[in-house]
Amino acid sequence: MRAVDGTGLPPIEPFRIKVVERLPQPTPEERERALERAGYNLFNLTSDEIRIDLLTDSGTSAMSDHQWAALMVGDESYAGSRNFAEFESTIQAITGFPHLMPTHQGRAAENLLFSTLCKPGDFVPNNMHFDTTQAHVRNNGARPVNVAIDEAYDLDSPHPFKGNVDLPALTALLDGEGSGRVPLVMVTITNNTGGGQPVSLENLRAVSEQAHARRIPLYLDMCRWAENAYFIRQREPGMADRSIADIGRAIFALADGATMSAKKDGLVNIGGFVATRDPELFERLKEALILYEGFPTYGGLARRDLGAIAVGLREAMELDYLEHRIEQVRYLGGLLAARGVPFLKPPGGHGIYLDVRRFLPHLTEEDHAGQALAVELYREGGVRSVEVGAIMFDGGVTERHAPLDFVRLAIPRRVYTSAHLAYVAEVVARVHARREGVRGLVMTHRPPRLPHFTARFAPAGAKVPPTPAERR
Ligand code: P71
């Protein structure tokens, strides 16, 4: 890893390890049996079958000693817990949004916001929708539209802010087909679907102006906002000396509210929130919250969780933490690049996105190439990744480009060391070296919504095994 503190000494993890968890070591035979049982869907593996788990960076962080301490002093009052007061004041201080409520995770916040604001026939623009965001927009009869810049779809473009919104495309939607039918504009920071790529402050400012000129509110999906702010500090002119908190204030000043899955830059295993400046909307959200999640001072969480989130949100803004986090992803990218493995460049904030089309050019979408690659990484070294492509996004989003097709190696926060990542790079490189022999998959069970979670597959050309339900 690159030395970052100016001393010339080798960079190290900015933490030491106080509690450890044994890594399972499944044998090749055990992995093969596990794949068969799982219907070649890595969501169906059990954790003891996995050596390195890069399925997601969501809810998989290691909490700090201070966060564990916050759990111990949790105040489990149903209403008016002091942990809620701490949670509320922390988020108000970071974002400036006056009204907010906890939810059990990000998609619950999405459900509240979209079910309150959207009606059938509406359009919701977003740089790129993530899977649950897209599903909630559609669940309310509205149409999700992706409006990221062209460079977001060019896997080799060195653009520093590939998460940016294409401003002419946004104007065209707001004044054309979507005129009078866009209840909110949303921007996801960082853009997960497009590789964890950041959005610049300059771009957010322009989006905010466009939306507000038409009296449309701007909401941010802020689940990886601290990583986004770090990139702004690194890459945007005039930002190098500003703190993450300061950059955050500049970001949130442009928006009317946000949803957040705290399972990312909140450094916790569960939790989220929705926040707004609009007192009238807040009252409507609260009604839905009480119906689906819980009383507004806990929102479906244990009160101690709110305490851990408040601490985690602050820790995620610390520069030594963020520097290591972003450099760790870059380090894995560097090892893969040295072995000629194709992936989205530059690396984003929370993982490496393997370029499926270039990795397995002999396989097509019908072969479920992304899934086949994810299966192969598990087979080779017990590494679990996730397909972020045609299976996750089943054509439900309107966009101007051919959809992206990735296998994501998501890096959990504060969990793995450089040695673990070197192991991952070697596993990926070995699969790359024997890529021509990788065969496709057929989908034997396709659920109607969010198919990636529960679909089942079988090796192409093989006899289709019965599903557990059929076997019963
Ligand atoms: C991620 C996830 C969660 C996930 C998705 C698919 C497979 C495994 C895990 C969740 C997000 C997200 C954005 C930008 C809202 C949510 C939902 N991401 N917006 O990337 O990335 O939050 O999971 O707390 O409900 O692995 P939630």
GROMACS .gro file of C-alpha atoms in nm, residues 38 71 131 217 232 367 419 423 450:
model
    9
   38ALA     CA    1  -2.680  -2.369  -0.273
   71LEU     CA    2  -2.414  -0.083   2.336
  131ASP     CA    3  -3.142  -0.288  -0.639
  217PRO     CA    4  -3.682   1.834  -0.376
  232ILE     CA    5  -1.401   1.508  -0.300
  367ASP     CA    6  -2.480  -1.804  -1.978
  419ALA     CA    7  -0.269  -1.022   0.378
  423TYR     CA    8  -0.496  -1.390  -0.088
  450LEU     CA    9  -3.509  -0.896  -0.659
   0.00000   0.00000   0.00000
